[in-house]
Tab-separated table of C-alpha atoms and ligand atoms in Angstrom:
chain	number	residue	atom	x	y	z
A	1	MET	CA	0.000	0.000	0.000
A	2	PRO	CA	1.383	3.441	-0.825
A	3	VAL	CA	2.412	5.510	2.171
A	4	THR	CA	3.421	9.172	2.171
A	5	ALA	CA	4.614	11.664	4.782
A	6	GLU	CA	1.098	13.089	4.944
A	7	TYR	CA	-0.275	9.624	5.664
A	8	HIS	CA	2.118	9.350	8.617
A	9	LYS	CA	0.964	12.754	9.905
A	10	LYS	CA	-2.622	11.542	9.808
A	11	GLY	CA	-1.498	8.410	11.635
A	12	ALA	CA	0.009	10.505	14.424
A	13	LEU	CA	-3.186	12.571	14.744
A	14	PHE	CA	-5.247	9.386	14.769
A	15	GLY	CA	-3.078	7.991	17.579
A	16	THR	CA	-3.583	11.133	19.662
A	17	LEU	CA	-7.356	11.136	19.151
A	18	SER	CA	-7.638	7.464	19.952
A	19	GLN	CA	-5.549	7.930	23.107
A	20	SER	CA	-7.703	10.817	24.275
A	21	ALA	CA	-10.697	8.460	24.358
A	22	THR	CA	-8.881	5.914	26.547
A	23	MET	CA	-7.397	8.657	28.713
A	24	ARG	CA	-10.859	9.678	29.908
A	25	HIS	CA	-11.220	6.272	31.555
A	26	PHE	CA	-7.731	5.117	32.397
A	27	GLY	CA	-5.890	8.402	32.949
A	28	ASP	CA	-2.731	9.480	31.152
A	29	ILE	CA	-0.871	6.203	30.997
A	30	ASN	CA	2.139	7.943	29.427
A	31	GLN	CA	2.731	9.584	32.788
A	32	ALA	CA	1.746	6.553	34.862
A	33	GLY	CA	4.225	3.968	33.560
A	34	LYS	CA	5.100	1.749	30.614
A	35	ARG	CA	3.268	-0.371	28.049
A	36	MET	CA	4.125	-3.980	27.523
A	37	GLU	CA	3.078	-4.345	23.918
A	38	LEU	CA	4.118	-7.302	21.792
A	39	MET	CA	5.442	-5.873	18.540
A	40	PHE	CA	7.117	-7.554	15.586
A	41	ALA	CA	8.717	-5.900	12.586
A	42	ARG	CA	9.686	-7.589	9.358
A	43	PRO	CA	12.687	-6.553	7.321
A	44	GLU	CA	12.005	-3.796	4.830
A	45	ILE	CA	12.485	-4.737	1.196
A	46	GLU	CA	13.125	-2.555	-1.811
A	47	THR	CA	11.023	-2.602	-4.961
A	48	PRO	CA	12.834	-2.766	-8.362
A	49	SER	CA	12.277	0.991	-8.706
A	50	GLY	CA	13.995	1.655	-5.399
A	51	LEU	CA	11.013	2.315	-3.161
A	52	LYS	CA	10.978	0.919	0.359
A	53	ALA	CA	8.281	-1.659	1.088
A	54	ALA	CA	7.269	-2.854	4.543
A	55	SER	CA	4.220	-3.825	6.530
A	56	VAL	CA	2.419	-0.837	8.057
A	57	SER	CA	3.437	-1.833	11.574
A	58	THR	CA	7.093	-2.117	10.488
A	59	SER	CA	6.993	1.351	8.974
A	60	ILE	CA	5.623	2.730	12.262
A	61	TYR	CA	8.309	0.954	14.312
A	62	SER	CA	10.968	2.251	11.913
A	63	GLY	CA	9.896	5.887	12.341
A	64	SER	CA	12.210	8.196	14.271
A	65	ASN	CA	9.321	9.389	16.426
A	66	PHE	CA	8.542	5.867	17.619
A	67	ARG	CA	12.202	5.124	18.316
A	68	THR	CA	12.469	8.289	20.417
A	69	ILE	CA	9.494	7.531	22.651
A	70	LEU	CA	10.118	3.766	22.865
A	71	PRO	CA	12.545	3.589	25.838
A	72	LYS	CA	10.375	5.855	27.985
A	73	LEU	CA	6.947	4.468	27.141
A	74	TYR	CA	7.455	0.777	26.271
A	75	THR	CA	9.158	-2.157	27.983
A	76	SER	CA	10.521	-3.693	24.736
A	77	PRO	CA	13.851	-2.484	23.353
A	78	ILE	CA	13.883	-1.833	19.606
A	79	GLU	CA	16.228	-4.796	18.983
A	80	THR	CA	13.595	-7.242	20.239
A	81	ILE	CA	10.981	-5.767	17.889
A	82	PHE	CA	13.284	-6.044	14.875
A	83	CYS	CA	14.679	-9.457	15.829
A	84	PRO	CA	14.551	-11.590	12.628
A	85	ASP	CA	13.397	-14.640	14.614
A	86	PRO	CA	9.918	-13.845	16.036
A	87	ASN	CA	10.267	-16.493	18.775
A	88	GLN	CA	13.491	-15.005	20.087
A	89	GLY	CA	11.890	-11.559	19.881
A	90	LEU	CA	8.820	-12.759	21.774
A	91	TYR	CA	10.886	-14.451	24.491
A	92	CYS	CA	12.872	-11.266	25.041
A	93	GLN	CA	9.806	-9.016	24.997
A	94	LEU	CA	8.209	-11.161	27.697
A	95	LEU	CA	11.463	-11.137	29.647
A	96	PHE	CA	11.733	-7.343	29.531
A	97	GLY	CA	8.029	-7.040	30.385
A	98	LEU	CA	8.487	-9.269	33.437
A	99	ILE	CA	11.638	-7.516	34.605
A	100	GLN	CA	9.758	-4.194	34.503
A	101	ARG	CA	6.473	-5.687	35.768
A	102	ASP	CA	5.994	-3.025	38.456
A	103	GLU	CA	6.039	-0.248	35.878
A	104	VAL	CA	3.619	-1.816	33.395
A	105	VAL	CA	0.293	0.026	33.153
A	106	LYS	CA	-0.944	-1.377	29.866
A	107	VAL	CA	-0.549	-4.765	28.183
A	108	GLY	CA	-1.401	-5.505	24.586
A	109	SER	CA	-0.618	-5.918	20.934
A	110	LEU	CA	-2.302	-4.907	17.689
A	111	PHE	CA	-4.547	-7.982	17.554
A	112	ALA	CA	-5.996	-10.324	20.192
A	113	SER	CA	-4.377	-13.382	18.596
A	114	THR	CA	-0.881	-12.003	19.273
A	115	VAL	CA	-1.686	-11.320	22.933
A	116	LEU	CA	-2.870	-14.912	23.288
A	117	ARG	CA	0.210	-16.188	21.518
A	118	GLY	CA	2.264	-14.261	24.096
A	119	ILE	CA	0.339	-15.770	27.027
A	120	LYS	CA	0.697	-19.289	25.643
A	121	PHE	CA	4.387	-18.722	25.051
A	122	LEU	CA	4.669	-17.637	28.690
A	123	GLU	CA	2.843	-20.831	29.720
A	124	ASN	CA	5.519	-22.865	27.924
A	125	HIS	CA	8.562	-20.823	28.923
A	126	TRP	CA	7.942	-19.312	32.372
A	127	GLN	CA	10.400	-21.604	34.159
A	128	GLU	CA	13.147	-20.659	31.754
A	129	LEU	CA	12.243	-16.961	31.955
A	130	CYS	CA	12.325	-17.133	35.759
A	131	TYR	CA	15.707	-18.870	35.652
A	132	ASP	CA	17.070	-16.091	33.440
A	133	ILE	CA	15.719	-13.425	35.798
A	134	LYS	CA	17.116	-15.267	38.821
A	135	THR	CA	20.608	-15.621	37.349
A	136	GLY	CA	20.706	-12.432	35.286
A	137	ARG	CA	21.763	-14.486	32.245
A	138	LEU	CA	19.947	-14.773	28.937
A	139	SER	CA	19.207	-18.312	27.660
A	140	ASP	CA	21.726	-19.631	25.125
A	141	TRP	CA	19.157	-20.229	22.389
A	142	ILE	CA	18.699	-16.454	22.110
A	143	THR	CA	21.458	-15.984	19.580
A	144	ASP	CA	20.362	-12.661	18.095
A	145	SER	CA	23.128	-10.209	18.911
A	146	GLY	CA	20.757	-7.215	19.141
A	147	CYS	CA	18.622	-8.985	21.753
A	148	ARG	CA	21.689	-10.147	23.684
A	149	ASP	CA	23.191	-6.654	23.721
A	150	ALA	CA	19.894	-5.115	24.871
A	151	ALA	CA	19.585	-7.726	27.626
A	152	SER	CA	23.148	-7.247	28.824
A	153	LEU	CA	22.368	-3.597	29.537
A	154	VAL	CA	19.571	-4.315	32.014
A	155	MET	CA	19.823	-7.888	33.279
A	156	LYS	CA	21.256	-8.573	36.685
A	157	PRO	CA	20.520	-11.442	39.074
A	158	ASN	CA	17.193	-10.871	40.830
A	159	PRO	CA	16.148	-14.018	42.749
A	160	GLU	CA	13.338	-12.268	44.690
A	161	GLN	CA	11.593	-11.100	41.556
A	162	ALA	CA	12.083	-14.492	39.899
A	163	ASP	CA	10.485	-16.232	42.916
A	164	LEU	CA	7.533	-13.861	42.837
A	165	ILE	CA	6.884	-14.490	39.134
A	166	GLU	CA	7.435	-18.228	39.591
A	167	ASN	CA	4.878	-18.422	42.407
A	168	ILE	CA	2.259	-16.699	40.287
A	169	CYS	CA	2.921	-18.946	37.283
A	170	ASN	CA	2.915	-22.050	39.477
A	171	CYS	CA	-0.778	-21.585	40.341
A	172	LYS	CA	-3.063	-24.403	39.231
A	173	SER	CA	-5.330	-22.056	37.324
A	174	TRP	CA	-4.067	-19.321	35.065
A	175	GLU	CA	-7.316	-17.383	35.375
A	176	GLY	CA	-6.450	-13.676	35.703
A	177	ILE	CA	-2.717	-14.370	35.181
A	178	VAL	CA	-2.138	-11.103	33.319
A	179	ARG	CA	-3.412	-8.962	36.174
A	180	LYS	CA	-1.449	-11.004	38.703
A	181	GLN	CA	1.742	-10.786	36.710
A	182	TRP	CA	1.383	-7.089	35.903
A	183	PRO	CA	-0.482	-5.791	38.946
A	184	LYS	CA	-0.512	-2.127	37.877
A	185	ALA	CA	-1.950	-2.814	34.409
A	186	ARG	CA	-5.136	-0.822	33.832
A	187	TYR	CA	-6.335	-2.494	30.659
A	188	ILE	CA	-5.470	-4.789	27.757
A	189	ARG	CA	-5.277	-3.087	24.403
A	190	CYS	CA	-5.847	-5.160	21.265
A	191	VAL	CA	-8.424	-5.526	18.507
A	192	CYS	CA	-11.077	-7.973	19.759
A	193	THR	CA	-13.647	-7.326	17.042
A	194	GLY	CA	-14.109	-8.973	13.637
A	195	VAL	CA	-12.254	-12.238	13.213
A	196	MET	CA	-10.623	-11.626	16.620
A	197	ARG	CA	-13.916	-11.998	18.497
A	198	GLN	CA	-13.331	-15.765	18.648
A	199	TYR	CA	-10.528	-15.096	21.139
A	200	ILE	CA	-12.563	-12.993	23.562
A	201	ALA	CA	-13.588	-15.810	25.925
A	202	GLU	CA	-10.061	-17.141	26.270
A	203	LEU	CA	-8.567	-13.671	26.692
A	204	GLU	CA	-11.179	-12.802	29.309
A	205	PHE	CA	-10.118	-15.896	31.225
A	206	TYR	CA	-6.445	-14.931	31.292
A	207	CYS	CA	-7.099	-11.229	31.792
A	208	ARG	CA	-9.953	-11.562	34.338
A	209	GLY	CA	-10.397	-8.246	36.117
A	210	LEU	CA	-8.931	-6.121	33.337
A	211	PRO	CA	-10.980	-4.558	30.545
A	212	LEU	CA	-10.263	-5.628	26.965
A	213	VAL	CA	-10.143	-2.507	24.861
A	214	SER	CA	-10.318	-2.373	21.075
A	215	THR	CA	-9.177	1.197	20.571
A	216	SER	CA	-9.342	1.622	16.843
A	217	TYR	CA	-10.202	0.313	13.417
A	218	ALA	CA	-7.551	0.804	10.780
A	219	CYS	CA	-6.067	-1.078	7.874
A	220	SER	CA	-2.984	-0.856	5.710
A	221	GLU	CA	-5.115	0.938	3.127
A	222	ALA	CA	-6.449	3.687	5.394
A	223	ILE	CA	-6.930	4.827	8.956
A	224	CYS	CA	-10.621	4.791	9.734
A	225	GLY	CA	-12.203	5.071	13.176
A	226	ILE	CA	-11.762	5.142	16.924
A	227	ASN	CA	-13.673	3.600	19.802
A	228	LEU	CA	-15.109	6.363	21.979
A	229	GLU	CA	-16.441	3.929	24.599
A	230	PRO	CA	-13.370	1.915	25.592
A	231	LEU	CA	-15.204	0.263	28.485
A	232	CYS	CA	-18.022	-1.202	26.449
A	233	LYS	CA	-18.154	-4.978	25.996
A	234	PRO	CA	-15.924	-6.225	23.138
A	235	CYS	CA	-18.978	-7.532	21.271
A	236	ASP	CA	-20.654	-4.089	21.349
A	237	VAL	CA	-17.718	-2.007	20.122
A	238	SER	CA	-18.441	0.653	17.495
A	239	TYR	CA	-15.859	2.747	15.716
A	240	THR	CA	-16.550	6.416	15.048
A	241	PHE	CA	-15.166	7.299	11.635
A	242	LEU	CA	-12.842	10.290	11.381
A	243	PRO	CA	-13.749	12.007	8.109
A	244	ASN	CA	-10.366	13.731	7.830
A	245	MET	CA	-8.412	10.457	7.566
A	246	ALA	CA	-9.503	9.418	4.047
A	247	TYR	CA	-12.414	9.877	1.674
A	248	PHE	CA	-14.813	7.153	2.722
A	249	GLU	CA	-17.546	5.710	0.512
A	250	PHE	CA	-19.760	2.725	1.064
A	251	LEU	CA	-21.122	-0.020	-1.116
A	252	PRO	CA	-24.443	-1.300	0.252
A	253	VAL	CA	-24.211	-5.028	0.979
A	254	GLU	CA	-27.221	-7.276	0.668
A	255	ASN	CA	-27.903	-10.222	2.870
A	256	TYR	CA	-26.112	-13.259	1.462
A	257	HIS	CA	-29.143	-15.453	2.133
A	258	ASP	CA	-31.583	-13.124	0.523
A	259	GLU	CA	-34.037	-14.813	-1.869
A	260	SER	CA	-32.444	-12.718	-4.607
A	261	ILE	CA	-28.944	-14.230	-4.311
A	262	GLU	CA	-28.807	-15.275	-7.919
A	263	MET	CA	-30.175	-11.965	-9.123
A	264	LYS	CA	-27.795	-9.908	-7.049
A	265	ARG	CA	-26.525	-6.980	-9.050
A	266	ASN	CA	-22.855	-6.480	-9.835
A	267	ASP	CA	-20.957	-4.089	-7.616
A	268	GLU	CA	-20.524	-1.886	-10.704
A	269	ASP	CA	-24.296	-1.301	-10.829
A	270	THR	CA	-24.536	-0.383	-7.165
A	271	GLU	CA	-24.328	3.303	-6.278
A	272	LEU	CA	-21.681	4.252	-3.748
A	273	VAL	CA	-23.000	6.044	-0.660
A	274	ASP	CA	-21.089	8.931	0.942
A	275	LEU	CA	-20.174	8.952	4.622
A	276	VAL	CA	-22.886	11.541	5.352
A	277	ASN	CA	-25.607	9.426	3.744
A	278	VAL	CA	-25.174	6.048	5.423
A	279	LYS	CA	-28.249	4.632	7.183
A	280	VAL	CA	-28.380	3.103	10.647
A	281	GLY	CA	-28.732	-0.700	10.517
A	282	GLN	CA	-27.506	-1.012	6.921
A	283	CYS	CA	-24.360	-3.020	6.063
A	284	TYR	CA	-21.790	-1.633	3.665
A	285	GLU	CA	-18.492	-2.611	2.170
A	286	LEU	CA	-15.856	0.048	2.839
A	287	VAL	CA	-14.340	1.875	-0.146
A	288	VAL	CA	-11.495	4.368	0.397
A	289	SER	CA	-9.694	7.083	-1.522
A	290	THR	CA	-6.574	8.249	0.266
A	291	CYS	CA	-4.007	11.036	0.221
A	292	ALA	CA	-1.424	8.320	-0.494
A	293	GLY	CA	-2.983	7.572	-3.869
A	294	LEU	CA	-5.662	4.890	-3.557
A	295	TYR	CA	-8.757	5.687	-5.588
A	296	ARG	CA	-12.045	4.041	-4.673
A	297	TYR	CA	-10.235	1.031	-3.270
A	298	LYS	CA	-12.361	-1.762	-1.831
A	299	VAL	CA	-10.929	-2.741	1.540
A	300	GLY	CA	-12.954	-5.970	1.694
A	301	ASP	CA	-14.468	-5.280	5.115
A	302	VAL	CA	-18.219	-5.282	5.734
A	303	LEU	CA	-19.386	-2.785	8.364
A	304	MET	CA	-22.781	-2.004	9.859
A	305	VAL	CA	-23.873	1.498	10.861
A	306	SER	CA	-24.686	1.390	14.569
A	307	GLY	CA	-25.338	5.079	15.267
A	308	PHE	CA	-23.825	8.544	15.209
A	309	TYR	CA	-21.511	10.578	17.421
A	310	ASN	CA	-22.700	14.108	16.689
A	311	ASN	CA	-22.800	13.826	12.899
A	312	ALA	CA	-20.042	11.243	12.548
A	313	PRO	CA	-21.313	7.763	11.692
A	314	GLN	CA	-20.294	4.870	13.905
A	315	PHE	CA	-19.743	1.358	12.568
A	316	GLN	CA	-19.588	-2.121	13.951
A	317	PHE	CA	-17.258	-4.499	12.160
A	318	VAL	CA	-19.281	-7.321	10.598
A	319	GLU	CA	-16.890	-9.509	8.606
A	320	ARG	CA	-14.346	-9.848	5.832
A	321	LYS	CA	-16.282	-9.894	2.611
A	322	ASN	CA	-14.743	-12.765	0.741
A	323	VAL	CA	-14.553	-15.386	3.436
A	324	ILE	CA	-17.238	-17.620	2.108
A	325	LEU	CA	-17.739	-21.369	2.228
A	326	SER	CA	-19.730	-22.689	-0.632
A	327	VAL	CA	-20.301	-26.202	-1.964
A	328	ASP	CA	-23.094	-25.316	-4.376
A	329	GLN	CA	-25.187	-22.127	-4.605
A	330	GLU	CA	-25.253	-21.533	-0.848
A	331	LYS	CA	-22.940	-18.939	0.651
A	332	THR	CA	-21.740	-19.138	4.218
A	333	SER	CA	-20.084	-16.000	5.499
A	334	GLU	CA	-17.596	-15.484	8.303
A	335	THR	CA	-20.445	-14.325	10.540
A	336	ASP	CA	-22.620	-17.376	9.739
A	337	LEU	CA	-19.703	-19.583	10.632
A	338	PHE	CA	-18.975	-17.693	13.840
A	339	LYS	CA	-22.607	-17.967	14.966
A	340	ALA	CA	-22.751	-21.699	14.285
A	341	VAL	CA	-19.443	-22.340	16.052
A	342	THR	CA	-20.603	-20.269	19.028
A	343	GLU	CA	-23.760	-22.383	19.329
A	344	ALA	CA	-21.850	-25.648	19.042
A	345	LYS	CA	-18.983	-24.846	21.374
A	346	ALA	CA	-21.500	-24.033	24.117
A	347	LEU	CA	-21.805	-27.828	24.475
A	348	LEU	CA	-18.155	-28.052	25.521
A	349	ASP	CA	-18.090	-25.330	28.168
A	350	PRO	CA	-20.072	-27.156	30.903
A	351	LEU	CA	-17.864	-30.226	30.418
A	352	GLY	CA	-14.706	-28.266	31.191
A	353	PHE	CA	-13.374	-27.833	27.674
A	354	ILE	CA	-12.711	-24.662	25.694
A	355	LEU	CA	-12.572	-24.279	21.952
A	356	THR	CA	-9.435	-22.173	21.546
A	357	GLU	CA	-9.127	-21.929	17.757
A	358	TYR	CA	-11.054	-22.858	14.658
A	359	THR	CA	-10.941	-22.500	10.938
A	360	SER	CA	-12.754	-24.067	8.010
A	361	TYR	CA	-12.538	-25.264	4.433
A	362	VAL	CA	-14.716	-26.922	1.839
A	363	ASP	CA	-13.737	-30.490	1.019
A	364	THR	CA	-14.795	-31.349	-2.517
A	365	SER	CA	-12.469	-34.319	-2.896
A	366	SER	CA	-15.546	-36.541	-2.859
A	367	ALA	CA	-19.037	-35.740	-4.112
A	368	PRO	CA	-21.069	-34.193	-2.697
A	369	GLY	CA	-18.672	-31.800	-1.021
A	370	HIS	CA	-18.909	-30.911	2.640
A	371	TYR	CA	-17.811	-28.319	5.189
A	372	VAL	CA	-14.807	-29.195	7.340
A	373	LEU	CA	-14.086	-27.392	10.593
A	374	PHE	CA	-10.714	-27.685	12.296
A	375	TRP	CA	-11.063	-27.285	16.057
A	376	GLU	CA	-8.330	-26.962	18.654
A	377	ILE	CA	-9.730	-27.787	22.079
A	378	LYS	CA	-8.193	-27.300	25.488
A	379	GLY	CA	-9.218	-28.888	28.778
A	380	LYS	CA	-9.758	-26.501	31.693
A	381	GLU	CA	-7.590	-26.979	34.770
A	382	GLY	CA	-5.398	-29.776	33.518
A	383	LYS	CA	-8.203	-31.799	31.907
A	384	ASN	CA	-7.028	-33.850	28.952
A	385	CYS	CA	-8.756	-33.598	25.580
A	386	LYS	CA	-8.694	-37.403	25.359
A	387	GLU	CA	-11.391	-37.392	28.048
A	388	LEU	CA	-13.760	-35.676	25.620
A	389	ASP	CA	-16.703	-37.931	24.795
A	390	PRO	CA	-16.921	-38.529	20.981
A	391	LYS	CA	-20.723	-38.335	21.268
A	392	ILE	CA	-20.386	-34.693	22.301
A	393	MET	CA	-18.279	-33.940	19.253
A	394	VAL	CA	-20.890	-35.573	17.008
A	395	GLU	CA	-23.487	-33.423	18.710
A	396	CYS	CA	-21.337	-30.348	18.047
A	397	CYS	CA	-21.439	-31.245	14.329
A	398	SER	CA	-25.241	-31.463	14.453
A	399	ARG	CA	-25.546	-28.241	16.421
A	400	MET	CA	-23.412	-26.449	13.852
A	401	GLU	CA	-25.575	-27.664	11.004
A	402	GLU	CA	-28.754	-26.695	12.822
A	403	SER	CA	-27.325	-23.223	13.401
A	404	LEU	CA	-26.327	-22.605	9.793
A	405	HIS	CA	-28.655	-20.719	7.473
A	406	TYR	CA	-31.749	-21.937	5.686
A	407	THR	CA	-30.145	-22.479	2.267
A	408	TYR	CA	-27.454	-24.687	3.781
A	409	LYS	CA	-30.072	-26.819	5.512
A	410	ILE	CA	-32.163	-27.216	2.372
A	411	TYR	CA	-29.135	-28.306	0.342
A	412	ARG	CA	-28.086	-30.666	3.068
A	413	LYS	CA	-31.512	-32.219	3.144
A	414	ARG	CA	-31.393	-32.723	-0.614
A	415	ASN	CA	-27.911	-34.241	-0.254
A	416	ILE	CA	-26.354	-31.517	-2.367
A	417	ILE	CA	-24.031	-31.025	0.596
A	418	ALA	CA	-22.691	-33.972	2.628
A	419	ALA	CA	-22.462	-34.150	6.421
A	420	LEU	CA	-20.452	-31.472	8.174
A	421	GLU	CA	-17.197	-32.692	9.673
A	422	ILE	CA	-15.201	-31.485	12.665
A	423	ARG	CA	-11.514	-32.451	12.741
A	424	VAL	CA	-9.999	-31.989	16.164
A	425	VAL	CA	-6.325	-31.043	15.954
A	426	LYS	CA	-3.685	-31.370	18.648
A	427	GLN	CA	-2.571	-28.507	20.888
A	428	GLY	CA	-0.301	-26.055	19.140
A	429	SER	CA	-1.596	-26.770	15.615
A	430	PHE	CA	-2.792	-23.223	15.111
A	431	GLU	CA	0.523	-21.900	16.385
A	432	ALA	CA	2.187	-24.044	13.721
A	433	LEU	CA	-0.199	-22.490	11.186
A	434	MET	CA	0.776	-19.007	12.361
A	435	ASP	CA	4.476	-19.935	12.142
A	436	TYR	CA	3.913	-21.128	8.594
A	437	TYR	CA	2.313	-17.852	7.492
A	438	VAL	CA	4.990	-15.831	9.297
A	439	SER	CA	7.703	-17.874	7.543
A	440	LYS	CA	6.026	-16.956	4.249
A	441	GLY	CA	6.325	-13.236	5.022
A	442	THR	CA	3.234	-12.367	7.081
A	443	SER	CA	3.923	-9.837	9.810
A	444	LEU	CA	3.384	-11.460	13.214
A	445	SER	CA	2.041	-8.135	14.508
A	446	GLN	CA	-0.626	-8.034	11.815
A	447	TYR	CA	-1.330	-11.775	11.549
A	448	LYS	CA	-4.974	-12.756	11.265
A	449	LYS	CA	-5.732	-16.435	11.119
A	450	PRO	CA	-7.769	-17.180	7.991
A	451	SER	CA	-11.388	-18.092	8.754
A	452	CYS	CA	-11.283	-20.305	5.699
A	453	ILE	CA	-8.205	-22.169	4.479
A	454	LYS	CA	-7.397	-21.838	0.796
A	455	SER	CA	-3.747	-22.890	0.638
A	456	GLU	CA	-2.792	-26.550	0.138
A	457	GLU	CA	0.246	-26.235	2.382
A	458	ALA	CA	-1.713	-24.649	5.212
A	459	LEU	CA	-4.239	-27.452	4.892
A	460	LYS	CA	-1.473	-30.047	5.144
A	461	ILE	CA	-0.227	-28.461	8.364
A	462	LEU	CA	-3.615	-28.868	10.019
A	463	ASP	CA	-4.443	-32.236	8.463
A	464	SER	CA	-1.179	-33.734	9.694
A	465	ARG	CA	-2.170	-32.839	13.274
A	466	VAL	CA	-5.697	-34.259	13.307
A	467	ILE	CA	-6.443	-36.432	16.346
A	468	GLY	CA	-10.146	-37.079	15.790
A	469	LYS	CA	-12.750	-36.786	13.035
A	470	TYR	CA	-16.477	-36.451	13.689
A	471	PHE	CA	-19.441	-36.149	11.354
A	472	SER	CA	-22.928	-34.872	11.739
A	473	PRO	CA	-25.138	-38.010	11.907
A	474	LYS	CA	-28.273	-36.617	10.258
A	475	SER	CA	-29.357	-33.726	8.143
A	476	PRO	CA	-30.771	-30.724	10.034
A	477	LEU	CA	-34.481	-29.684	9.714
B	1	LIG	P1	-3.806	-5.109	7.778
B	1	LIG	O1	-3.900	-5.393	6.327
B	1	LIG	O2	-2.867	-6.027	8.487
B	1	LIG	O3	-3.584	-3.678	8.039
B	1	LIG	O4	-5.208	-5.499	8.418
B	1	LIG	C1	-6.320	-4.714	8.188
B	1	LIG	C2	-7.544	-5.553	8.382
B	1	LIG	O5	-7.613	-6.006	9.738
B	1	LIG	C3	-8.801	-4.761	8.168
B	1	LIG	O6	-9.136	-4.655	6.810
B	1	LIG	C4	-9.788	-5.581	8.966
B	1	LIG	O7	-10.223	-6.695	8.229
B	1	LIG	C5	-8.949	-6.038	10.154
B	1	LIG	N1	-9.110	-5.079	11.260
B	1	LIG	C6	-8.352	-4.027	11.570
B	1	LIG	N2	-8.818	-3.371	12.648
B	1	LIG	C7	-9.934	-4.037	13.011
B	1	LIG	C8	-10.894	-3.869	14.045
B	1	LIG	N3	-10.792	-2.890	14.946
B	1	LIG	N4	-11.908	-4.750	14.116
B	1	LIG	C9	-12.011	-5.765	13.234
B	1	LIG	N5	-11.139	-5.978	12.251
B	1	LIG	C10	-10.112	-5.121	12.127
């Protein structure tokens, strides 16, 4: 995406406005202490014509302004953010965050999935981290010289602090671990809306007692809106659009399951609506024209107008537009899938199991094709997934089918679609998926797990970790 100096200026203004909304509730955290934010940059590359190219987050972390404020406001040294190995970078960022735990007033990352990745990494490495803090020595597998140099400047043996952290991590339940580990934290900042909403329950468990705040809605293409009610529930968050950030237009989106699916007009025939003319309750696809040179660019996000702040429209994030499962004429959107998964996973909760990750794909290797869901399930308080009754998983398949839309059910009844399948994968499978995408160039800071798998290699990663397959026993209706 093109970026210009003016774009960066808008970014800075956006940051200030977004902070002013959180400041009303949490005070001026810049004065109160430091932020432990997990941040990952990727190396910049150069295009054949000599222009620099980088992910948006990398270009922010590379800016001189960010580098100036970093030591005062953040716990992570710049070397850990630019570490070429994200795992070494993550280990060191957690280490620095723990060493400065008494100063931390805010914990977060850009997206909820990265915060969870950090917590899970802590679950797997806390003994080693505590040992490093106790001895004042950095583990040998951290070979990055930048990280080692940064650590050598601050690390000294601190057995008392190591014991304190160890005692907290040693608890049977990790409920509320973030607040216990960083006792002065006032809130968790990360996007919890859109595809990230699937992580809310798990994050709430680990962060019990701290609000989860989605501060803003932005994309590489344009900066869009801020959340003026940081304390509202993650599922109710609306973003107030800032009309000075880009020229926003909106393409009305019809309901995918409308009777008129087949007759749906082309986007070219649909009139674009200006920001001032959007209607409450209507869904739109976002189209932006920016000072950096994009002209009527479709972002691919579907938003719903939820209200107005003065005259500025507010939007709830609905879904990514093109994430659609389809075997025949039916179309299943990201939201349809989310609703069905939410209904089905409710069967697991009372039995002491949590669905931690899911994704989907359409298997057409045999006719008729069918929907496949990959589920990663975790037992609460040391429970083992092997204890999960297969009958419950079969019921989850049925519940999902019952919760899908009318067209799906009709097609299923007519055997145009075969029985829905859930493939349970072993712990860590979705982390392996994330590692795969990061190895292919995705920025870990901006990683969003696909709701629907399209790549053969990604599919292989999940398929090779399947520990159980379950099918819906009967057609819904
Ligand atoms: P990126 O290309 O990494 O900049 O990611 C931008 C995309 O992330 C957007 O187009 C959205 O799909 C998603 N996104 C960004 N902010 C939010 C948010 N606050 N809520 C939901 N999705 C978001």
